[in-house]
Amino acid sequence: MMRKQFAAANWKMNLTYQQAAELLKAVISADLELNENRVVLFAVPFPYLELANGSVLQKKYYFTAAQNCSNKKSGAFTGEVSAEMLKSLNVSYCLVGHSERREHFGETNEMLSEKVMICLTYGMTPVFCCGEPLQIREQNTQNDFVKKQLNDSLFPLSAQQLLKVVIAYEPVWAIGTGKTATNEQAQEMHSYIRSVLEEHFGREVSQKISILYGGSVKANNAKELFACGDVDGGLVGGASLNASDFIEIVRALK
Ligand code: PEP
């Protein structure tokens, strides 16, 4: 069975509108062999979603993603953006629980469970991010740590709902540090995550879930990381801001 493979660009809080337009144009005009199971996502800042949509909606296999959404449906939450608003802009994916959101904006597993649910309610695919900080890795308790993240935020879903979720494993110590997990570390955790999903949702479901790796994916290491059996592409920060680097990363997909 071929799982869907993703090259997902996470621009974070970078680029002006003009730079964003240029980068989108460069990536989209490249000759990339995409198909139903080999797709590109652009997780762009909210003000650029319509710009990105303008480039991707006329092309197959490219999609826009929000970097976050509110856990609330609507109402008096100044500065927040709802899942319903995003869906009404034809945004089909939304990052949920990126480690920077967890760390700097106090997002808890419980809030993230609400965000996952609200994305699904409005027909957006949540890209649920999980992963352990350095001190947890040093204590070698990363499996328990990630299992709790999955347990608290994804186990409330039905199997039918989980099938609409994409997972990104991003060890916090590898994000933006240039320190990539080794292929062995990535494969080991991805296969562990799949086993946790299997235990709770059954084998058939667990085999269908795409699990992306994130953490200093670069043009020169993407191929070997993506070649790992349980790694279904990557969530890419820094290297997604450079067109030729990101293009090479897309080409490294299985
Ligand atoms: C990320 O933002 O999800 C990420 C993995 O960043 P970087 O590729 O820069 O480590």
Coordinates of C-alpha atoms and ligand atoms in Angstrom, one line a residue:
M1 CA 0.0 0.0 0.0
M2 CA 1.3 3.4 -1.0
R3 CA 0.8 6.0 1.7
K4 CA 0.5 9.7 0.7
Q5 CA 3.9 11.4 0.7
F6 CA 4.2 15.1 1.6
A7 CA 6.7 17.8 1.2
A8 CA 5.3 20.5 3.5
A9 CA 6.9 24.0 3.6
N10 CA 6.5 25.7 6.9
W11 CA 7.5 29.4 6.3
K12 CA 6.8 30.3 9.9
M13 CA 6.9 34.1 10.4
N14 CA 9.2 34.9 7.4
L15 CA 9.1 36.7 4.0
T16 CA 7.4 39.8 2.8
Y17 CA 4.4 39.5 0.4
Q18 CA 6.7 40.2 -2.6
Q19 CA 9.2 37.5 -1.5
A20 CA 6.4 35.1 -0.8
A21 CA 5.0 35.6 -4.3
E22 CA 8.4 35.0 -5.9
L23 CA 9.1 31.9 -3.9
L24 CA 5.7 30.4 -4.7
K25 CA 6.3 31.1 -8.4
A26 CA 9.7 29.5 -8.4
V27 CA 8.5 26.3 -6.7
I28 CA 5.3 26.0 -8.7
S29 CA 7.0 26.5 -12.1
A30 CA 9.6 23.8 -11.4
D31 CA 9.1 20.5 -13.1
L32 CA 8.1 18.2 -10.2
E33 CA 6.7 14.8 -10.6
L34 CA 3.7 15.0 -8.4
N35 CA 0.6 12.9 -8.2
E36 CA -2.2 11.8 -5.8
N37 CA 0.3 10.3 -3.5
R38 CA 3.1 12.8 -3.8
V39 CA 2.0 16.3 -2.9
V40 CA 3.3 19.6 -1.8
L41 CA 1.9 21.8 1.0
F42 CA 2.7 25.5 1.6
A43 CA 2.0 26.4 5.3
V44 CA 2.2 30.2 4.9
P45 CA 1.3 33.1 7.2
F46 CA -2.4 33.9 7.3
P47 CA -2.1 37.1 5.2
Y48 CA -0.6 35.1 2.4
L49 CA -3.1 32.3 2.2
E50 CA -5.0 33.9 -0.6
L51 CA -1.9 34.7 -2.5
A52 CA -0.8 31.1 -2.2
N53 CA -4.2 29.8 -3.1
G54 CA -4.0 32.0 -6.3
S55 CA -0.9 30.0 -7.3
V56 CA -1.9 26.5 -6.1
L57 CA -5.6 26.2 -6.7
Q58 CA -5.2 26.0 -10.5
K59 CA -2.5 23.3 -10.1
K60 CA -3.2 19.7 -8.9
Y61 CA -1.2 18.3 -6.0
Y62 CA -0.2 21.6 -4.4
F63 CA -2.2 22.7 -1.4
T64 CA -2.1 25.6 1.0
A65 CA -2.0 25.1 4.8
A66 CA -2.5 27.4 7.7
Q67 CA 0.1 27.3 10.4
N68 CA -2.4 27.4 13.2
C69 CA -6.1 27.9 13.9
S70 CA -8.2 28.7 17.0
N71 CA -9.6 26.0 19.2
K72 CA -12.8 28.1 19.4
K73 CA -15.5 28.0 16.8
S74 CA -16.1 31.8 16.6
G75 CA -16.7 34.9 18.7
A76 CA -14.9 37.4 20.9
F77 CA -11.3 36.1 20.4
T78 CA -9.6 39.1 19.0
G79 CA -6.6 38.2 16.8
E80 CA -7.6 34.6 16.4
V81 CA -8.4 32.8 13.1
S82 CA -11.0 30.1 13.0
A83 CA -11.1 26.8 11.2
E84 CA -14.3 27.8 9.5
M85 CA -12.7 31.0 8.1
L86 CA -9.8 29.0 6.7
K87 CA -12.1 26.4 5.1
S88 CA -14.1 29.3 3.6
L89 CA -10.9 30.4 1.9
N90 CA -10.4 26.9 0.4
V91 CA -7.5 26.1 2.8
S92 CA -7.3 22.3 3.0
Y93 CA -4.7 21.7 5.6
C94 CA -3.7 23.3 9.0
L95 CA -0.7 22.7 11.2
V96 CA -1.8 21.9 14.7
G97 CA 0.5 21.9 17.7
H98 CA 3.8 22.9 16.2
S99 CA 6.4 22.9 18.9
E100 CA 6.8 26.6 18.6
R101 CA 3.1 27.0 19.4
R102 CA 3.4 24.7 22.3
E103 CA 6.5 26.5 23.7
H104 CA 5.7 30.2 23.0
F105 CA 2.0 30.2 23.1
G106 CA 1.2 27.7 25.8
E107 CA -0.7 25.2 23.6
T108 CA -1.5 22.1 25.6
N109 CA -2.4 18.6 24.5
E110 CA -6.0 19.3 25.5
M111 CA -6.3 22.5 23.4
L112 CA -4.7 20.7 20.5
S113 CA -7.3 17.9 20.8
E114 CA -9.9 20.7 20.3
K115 CA -8.0 22.1 17.4
V116 CA -7.7 18.7 15.7
M117 CA -11.4 18.2 16.2
I118 CA -12.5 21.6 14.9
C119 CA -10.3 21.2 11.8
L120 CA -12.1 17.9 11.1
T121 CA -15.5 19.5 11.7
Y122 CA -14.8 22.0 8.9
G123 CA -13.3 19.5 6.6
M124 CA -9.6 20.6 6.9
T125 CA -6.8 18.1 7.4
P126 CA -4.9 18.7 10.6
V127 CA -1.2 18.1 10.4
F128 CA -0.7 17.2 14.0
C129 CA 2.8 17.9 15.2
C130 CA 4.4 16.0 18.0
G131 CA 8.0 15.4 19.3
E132 CA 10.1 15.5 22.4
P133 CA 12.4 18.3 23.7
L134 CA 16.1 17.7 24.2
Q135 CA 16.0 16.8 27.9
I136 CA 13.5 14.1 27.3
R137 CA 15.7 12.6 24.5
E138 CA 18.6 12.7 26.9
Q139 CA 16.6 10.7 29.5
N140 CA 15.7 8.3 26.7
T141 CA 12.0 8.7 27.6
Q142 CA 10.9 10.1 24.2
N143 CA 8.6 7.2 23.4
D144 CA 6.5 7.8 26.5
F145 CA 6.5 11.5 25.9
V146 CA 5.2 11.2 22.3
K147 CA 2.8 8.5 23.3
K148 CA 1.2 10.9 25.7
Q149 CA 0.9 13.6 23.1
L150 CA -0.9 11.2 20.8
N151 CA -3.0 9.8 23.6
D152 CA -4.2 13.2 24.7
S153 CA -4.8 14.8 21.4
L154 CA -5.6 12.0 18.9
F155 CA -7.1 9.1 20.9
P156 CA -10.4 11.0 21.4
L157 CA -10.9 10.6 17.6
S158 CA -12.7 7.7 16.0
A159 CA -10.7 5.6 13.5
Q160 CA -12.7 7.2 10.7
Q161 CA -11.6 10.7 11.9
L162 CA -8.0 9.6 12.4
L163 CA -7.8 8.6 8.8
K164 CA -8.2 12.3 7.9
V165 CA -5.2 13.3 10.1
V166 CA -1.6 13.7 9.0
I167 CA 1.1 13.4 11.7
A168 CA 4.4 15.2 11.8
Y169 CA 7.1 13.9 14.1
E170 CA 9.4 16.8 15.0
P171 CA 12.0 16.3 17.7
V172 CA 12.3 19.8 19.2
W173 CA 16.1 19.5 19.5
A174 CA 16.3 19.1 15.7
I175 CA 14.0 22.1 14.7
G176 CA 16.0 25.0 13.4
T177 CA 19.2 23.7 14.9
G178 CA 20.8 22.1 11.9
K179 CA 21.0 19.0 14.0
T180 CA 18.9 16.4 12.1
A181 CA 17.8 13.2 13.7
T182 CA 19.7 10.3 12.2
N183 CA 17.8 8.1 9.8
E184 CA 17.7 5.4 12.5
Q185 CA 16.3 7.8 15.1
A186 CA 13.6 9.0 12.7
Q187 CA 12.6 5.5 11.5
E188 CA 12.6 4.2 15.1
M189 CA 10.2 6.9 16.3
H190 CA 8.0 6.7 13.2
S191 CA 7.6 3.0 13.6
Y192 CA 6.9 3.5 17.3
I193 CA 4.2 6.1 16.5
R194 CA 2.6 3.7 14.0
S195 CA 2.6 0.9 16.6
V196 CA 0.9 3.2 19.1
L197 CA -1.7 4.0 16.5
E198 CA -2.1 0.3 15.7
E199 CA -2.7 -0.6 19.3
H200 CA -5.5 2.0 19.6
F201 CA -7.0 2.1 16.1
G202 CA -6.0 -1.2 14.5
R203 CA -3.4 -2.2 12.0
E204 CA -5.3 -1.3 8.8
V205 CA -5.8 2.3 10.0
S206 CA -2.3 2.7 11.3
Q207 CA -0.8 1.6 8.0
K208 CA -2.7 4.4 6.2
I209 CA -1.6 7.4 8.2
S210 CA 1.1 9.5 6.7
I211 CA 3.8 10.4 9.3
L212 CA 6.1 13.3 8.2
Y213 CA 9.5 13.9 9.7
G214 CA 10.5 17.5 10.6
G215 CA 13.7 18.9 12.1
S216 CA 16.4 20.4 9.9
V217 CA 15.4 18.6 6.7
K218 CA 17.8 19.9 4.0
A219 CA 18.4 19.3 0.4
N220 CA 21.3 17.1 1.2
N221 CA 19.6 14.8 3.8
A222 CA 16.0 14.6 2.6
K223 CA 16.5 11.6 0.3
E224 CA 17.9 9.3 3.0
L225 CA 15.3 10.4 5.6
F226 CA 12.4 10.0 3.2
A227 CA 13.7 6.6 2.2
C228 CA 13.0 5.2 5.7
G229 CA 10.0 2.9 5.5
D230 CA 7.8 4.7 8.0
V231 CA 8.8 8.3 7.0
D232 CA 6.2 9.7 4.6
G233 CA 8.0 12.9 3.6
G234 CA 8.8 16.0 5.6
L235 CA 7.8 19.2 7.3
V236 CA 10.4 21.7 6.3
G237 CA 11.1 25.0 8.0
G238 CA 14.4 26.8 7.1
A239 CA 15.1 25.0 3.8
S240 CA 11.6 25.8 2.5
L241 CA 12.5 29.5 2.2
N242 CA 14.9 28.8 -0.6
A243 CA 13.3 27.7 -3.8
S244 CA 16.0 25.5 -5.1
D245 CA 16.5 23.8 -1.8
F246 CA 12.9 23.1 -1.4
I247 CA 12.5 21.9 -5.0
E248 CA 15.3 19.4 -4.3
I249 CA 13.5 18.2 -1.1
V250 CA 10.3 17.7 -3.1
R251 CA 12.2 15.6 -5.6
A252 CA 13.5 13.5 -2.7
L253 CA 10.0 12.1 -1.9
K254 CA 9.5 8.4 -2.4
Ligands
PEP1 C1 9.6 23.2 11.3 O1 9.4 24.4 11.4 O2 8.6 22.4 11.4 C2 11.0 22.7 11.1 C3 11.2 21.4 11.1 O3 12.0 23.7 11.0 P1 13.5 23.4 10.4 O4 13.3 22.6 9.1 O5 14.0 24.8 10.1 O6 14.2 22.6 11.4

